[in-house]
XYZ file of C-alpha atoms in Angstrom:
345
model
C 154.344 188.638 227.564
C 151.958 190.090 230.165
C 153.120 192.708 232.653
C 152.939 190.217 235.533
C 154.983 187.656 233.587
C 157.530 190.351 232.740
C 157.900 191.229 236.410
C 158.318 187.569 237.342
C 161.010 187.162 234.706
C 162.830 190.299 235.848
C 162.712 189.249 239.484
C 164.033 185.825 238.481
C 167.054 187.641 236.982
C 167.700 189.207 240.389
C 166.867 192.695 239.097
C 164.687 194.067 241.872
C 165.582 197.661 240.963
C 164.281 197.091 237.428
C 161.111 195.444 238.757
C 160.501 198.492 240.953
C 161.162 200.810 237.988
C 158.566 199.014 235.849
C 156.091 198.955 238.722
C 156.428 202.740 239.093
C 155.966 203.167 235.336
C 152.812 201.039 235.461
C 151.351 202.992 238.392
C 152.100 206.322 236.694
C 150.426 205.111 233.514
C 147.299 204.122 235.435
C 147.157 207.479 237.229
C 148.123 209.882 234.433
C 147.583 207.803 231.295
C 151.041 208.786 230.061
C 153.929 206.604 228.950
C 157.608 207.295 229.624
C 159.578 208.529 226.594
C 161.479 205.278 226.028
C 161.096 201.535 226.432
C 164.138 200.254 224.573
C 167.331 201.602 223.039
C 169.095 199.485 220.417
C 172.830 200.114 220.094
C 174.496 198.993 216.873
C 178.039 198.858 218.226
C 179.602 197.774 214.912
C 178.772 197.027 211.286
C 181.471 194.324 211.185
C 180.281 190.732 210.892
C 181.869 187.318 210.398
C 178.979 186.136 208.183
C 177.592 187.275 204.823
C 173.891 186.462 205.061
C 171.973 186.791 201.813
C 169.321 189.057 203.360
C 171.510 191.271 205.559
C 169.723 194.540 206.354
C 172.966 196.258 207.383
C 174.591 195.729 203.989
C 174.133 199.296 202.777
C 175.052 201.205 205.935
C 177.951 203.606 205.569
C 180.508 204.389 208.249
C 182.127 207.588 207.051
C 182.175 209.162 210.504
C 184.318 208.080 213.430
C 182.744 205.413 215.662
C 181.333 206.341 219.033
C 183.973 206.429 221.753
C 183.688 204.761 225.138
C 183.061 208.228 226.552
C 180.152 208.606 224.107
C 178.696 205.301 225.307
C 179.159 206.419 228.912
C 177.069 209.499 228.104
C 174.391 207.359 226.426
C 174.342 205.189 229.560
C 173.958 208.326 231.693
C 170.952 209.408 229.625
C 169.484 205.906 229.924
C 169.685 206.200 233.713
C 168.263 209.722 233.610
C 165.230 208.635 231.586
C 164.865 205.306 233.425
C 165.073 203.267 230.235
C 164.331 199.647 231.184
C 165.829 197.846 228.143
C 169.078 198.239 226.209
C 170.020 195.936 223.318
C 173.469 195.552 221.768
C 173.364 194.650 218.080
C 175.377 195.004 214.871
C 176.501 193.843 212.386
C 177.702 191.177 214.780
C 178.337 192.738 218.203
C 180.640 189.893 219.243
C 183.013 191.076 216.486
C 183.390 194.360 218.370
C 186.546 194.179 220.532
C 185.116 196.917 222.759
C 181.787 195.197 223.447
C 182.591 194.234 227.041
C 183.760 197.764 227.836
C 180.671 199.263 226.209
C 178.320 197.003 228.175
C 180.169 197.885 231.372
C 179.033 201.514 231.042
C 175.390 200.571 231.662
C 173.461 200.080 234.876
C 172.915 196.342 235.043
C 170.814 196.479 238.217
C 167.919 198.490 236.808
C 168.240 197.683 233.100
C 167.519 194.540 231.114
C 170.514 194.015 228.808
C 170.413 191.820 225.720
C 172.809 190.956 222.894
C 171.470 190.184 219.414
C 173.915 187.849 217.697
C 174.305 185.287 214.939
C 175.462 182.881 217.662
C 178.573 181.590 215.913
C 180.994 183.314 218.318
C 178.935 182.616 221.420
C 181.147 180.068 223.148
C 180.583 178.889 226.705
C 183.482 181.062 227.879
C 182.008 184.111 226.130
C 178.579 183.453 227.601
C 180.046 183.282 231.116
C 181.884 186.576 230.618
C 178.863 188.410 229.238
C 176.631 187.045 231.990
C 179.145 188.298 234.577
C 178.961 191.740 232.938
C 175.194 191.767 233.445
C 173.818 190.513 230.130
C 170.409 188.940 230.739
C 169.480 187.613 227.316
C 170.776 186.531 223.939
C 168.650 186.981 220.820
C 170.081 184.552 218.268
C 169.331 184.633 214.543
C 168.244 181.505 212.684
C 166.827 181.076 209.200
C 165.901 177.408 209.089
C 165.005 174.462 211.338
C 167.737 172.267 209.815
C 171.320 172.783 208.573
C 170.163 172.058 205.022
C 167.811 175.069 205.103
C 169.689 177.468 207.372
C 173.299 177.144 206.236
C 172.895 178.077 202.544
C 171.554 181.420 203.820
C 173.972 182.040 206.693
C 177.031 179.906 206.032
C 178.288 176.356 206.403
C 178.244 175.047 209.975
C 176.227 177.976 211.350
C 173.200 175.899 212.360
C 175.151 173.574 214.649
C 176.940 176.525 216.266
C 173.606 178.243 216.937
C 172.082 175.164 218.548
C 175.192 174.743 220.704
C 175.031 178.415 221.741
C 171.341 178.132 222.670
C 171.921 175.032 224.782
C 175.056 176.449 226.435
C 173.396 179.759 227.318
C 170.342 178.057 228.777
C 172.489 175.675 230.805
C 174.260 178.708 232.283
C 170.988 180.388 233.218
C 170.875 183.041 230.496
C 167.568 183.717 228.721
C 167.603 182.910 224.989
C 165.241 183.866 222.193
C 165.531 182.882 218.533
C 164.863 185.541 215.889
C 163.903 184.848 212.284
C 163.634 187.156 209.263
C 160.202 185.996 208.133
C 159.758 186.134 204.363
C 156.967 184.982 202.113
C 159.105 182.011 201.140
C 159.715 180.823 204.703
C 156.038 181.299 205.527
C 154.812 179.311 202.534
C 157.337 176.490 202.229
C 157.122 175.176 205.779
C 160.333 176.749 207.117
C 158.477 178.940 209.573
C 156.427 176.065 210.947
C 159.629 174.053 211.261
C 161.184 176.879 213.293
C 158.128 176.962 215.557
C 158.566 173.234 216.207
C 162.300 173.742 216.854
C 161.623 176.547 219.319
C 159.192 174.284 221.150
C 161.802 171.509 221.352
C 164.459 173.917 222.600
C 161.918 175.559 224.953
C 162.771 179.089 223.824
C 160.638 181.926 222.421
C 160.695 182.746 218.713
C 160.668 186.351 217.509
C 159.935 187.191 213.882
C 161.106 190.267 212.015
C 159.145 190.700 208.807
C 161.075 190.850 205.535
C 161.434 194.392 204.169
C 163.026 195.817 200.997
C 166.201 197.076 202.688
C 169.834 195.974 202.631
C 170.387 193.007 200.338
C 166.652 192.797 199.652
C 166.351 196.381 198.421
C 165.973 195.549 194.747
C 163.439 194.760 192.074
C 162.780 191.301 193.525
C 161.884 192.665 196.978
C 158.189 191.955 196.518
C 158.992 188.247 196.291
C 160.068 188.359 199.933
C 157.292 190.518 201.413
C 154.428 188.890 203.277
C 150.968 189.206 201.793
C 147.937 190.105 203.892
C 147.079 186.390 203.963
C 150.581 185.560 205.213
C 150.196 188.115 208.014
C 146.819 186.630 208.895
C 148.408 183.174 209.133
C 151.158 184.637 211.332
C 148.533 186.096 213.664
C 146.765 182.747 213.853
C 150.005 181.020 214.766
C 150.644 183.599 217.479
C 147.278 182.759 219.010
C 148.211 179.072 219.080
C 151.773 179.618 220.295
C 152.188 182.181 223.103
C 155.992 181.993 222.792
C 155.800 183.438 219.258
C 156.155 187.219 219.109
C 156.959 190.108 216.802
C 157.982 193.776 217.107
C 154.394 194.955 217.559
C 154.140 193.086 220.861
C 155.558 194.284 224.161
C 154.726 197.989 224.096
C 153.850 199.806 227.287
C 150.274 199.925 226.077
C 148.459 198.563 223.066
C 149.921 196.763 220.083
C 151.742 198.638 217.367
C 154.982 199.724 215.774
C 157.305 201.063 218.506
C 159.669 202.835 216.079
C 160.349 206.445 216.984
C 158.097 206.447 220.013
C 159.013 203.695 222.469
C 162.152 202.445 220.748
C 164.928 203.749 218.558
C 168.332 202.756 217.200
C 171.762 204.362 217.555
C 174.280 203.464 214.837
C 178.005 202.789 215.466
C 178.706 206.411 214.479
C 175.916 207.859 216.625
C 173.196 208.364 214.014
C 169.715 207.987 215.558
C 166.993 206.138 213.627
C 163.509 204.945 214.477
C 164.285 201.415 213.246
C 167.054 199.545 211.432
C 164.641 199.076 208.521
C 163.775 202.784 208.405
C 167.247 204.005 207.552
C 166.737 207.721 208.138
C 168.755 209.636 210.709
C 167.295 212.396 212.851
C 170.701 213.548 214.039
C 173.712 212.398 215.979
C 173.694 211.443 219.644
C 177.019 213.249 220.111
C 175.416 216.525 219.087
C 171.898 216.388 220.552
C 170.283 214.760 223.552
C 168.432 211.486 223.370
C 165.174 213.113 224.414
C 165.437 215.900 221.818
C 166.075 213.387 219.042
C 163.219 211.182 220.188
C 160.869 214.178 220.310
C 161.761 214.983 216.702
C 160.977 211.413 215.684
C 157.681 211.531 217.519
C 156.621 214.462 215.310
C 156.546 212.167 212.274
C 152.912 211.185 211.849
C 153.557 207.550 210.934
C 155.591 207.136 214.142
C 153.259 209.097 216.384
C 150.248 206.916 215.603
C 152.053 203.612 216.440
C 150.290 201.769 213.583
C 149.349 198.113 214.199
C 151.701 196.873 211.469
C 155.346 196.983 210.413
C 155.758 200.159 208.382
C 158.737 198.858 206.404
C 157.173 195.480 205.641
C 153.386 195.889 205.539
C 152.352 199.520 205.008
C 151.627 199.962 201.290
C 152.083 203.727 201.266
C 155.320 203.551 203.235
C 156.667 200.826 200.947
C 155.870 202.768 197.779
C 156.651 206.292 198.961
C 159.587 206.181 201.360
C 161.659 202.999 201.148
C 162.451 203.368 197.408
C 164.436 206.473 198.386
C 167.014 204.088 199.853
C 167.355 201.881 196.777
C 170.858 201.882 195.382
C 172.165 204.131 198.154
C 175.466 203.291 199.819
C 175.357 206.206 202.239
C 172.527 205.200 204.567
C 171.190 206.286 206.920
C 170.118 209.313 204.894
C 168.836 212.522 206.546
C 165.275 212.201 207.836
C 164.239 215.365 205.977
C 165.253 213.691 202.722
C 163.642 210.358 203.593
C 160.293 211.782 204.752
C 160.002 214.685 202.304
C 156.608 215.010 200.649
């Protein structure tokens, strides 16, 4: 999405303060060539989920520490305002399983921040959509693994497909932006599932975001390579992006250029406050209750693979990263592990 289109979308949401914030960021970039320290913060509010998807990437996360309190989230929101962070996403697990979700969202500045909820869609009733919209939520990112119930439901659960389609249609009818997200594997690329999802997104008139399959969570085993995209698959994905402007992936949308935003423009905070560069790179740089957001981000930015913002997904495409670092998570039930342990040479 171009900068002008982003501004138009933001203005259409009635968020003039956010539009002005992004305009100031753009002007500063043109004058100084520098980017602000953050573009997006992803908050995993809970690991709880009402589904048991076969490829869940949160399956191995451990919650041995106490969850963040509302006061902790209020402090995160304060830091977001301080650093003028334009985007905050609420994820899980399934965030709609979190009984505190509404209270957590209420801590954040809805006027100058774009707020989104990433969900499996099954709990997204019309009443829930209305409530979240009233709280300031601008967008729902809804997971889907197939263009039909016959393909999607064996992966996510019986009846999930119809609930997702209903949630998409209800949210759009109520004026909330919706984007589908798909965990793109070699299988879905090669057996027509991905193309079917592209057609579905066109019919529903919503964007489609793809997150490339990586050997983490339930896919962190000896069969992981069966799910990873080959270089030819990635080339085909790029070709489809050229044909379909509504198709995007994590590399798109940076302040400048195209590349992995992990640890530089975007990072993740777990339900217990552990700070990671990405949900697929399950290494913690510390806890948000103990150190400031900026200090933790600066530590992440010292990691060479983050600092260079490579034009690929580290956890899904980078051969060295896949062979050197991710195997250190295999079989672990205590992730995220310390960054020093994950990135040790």
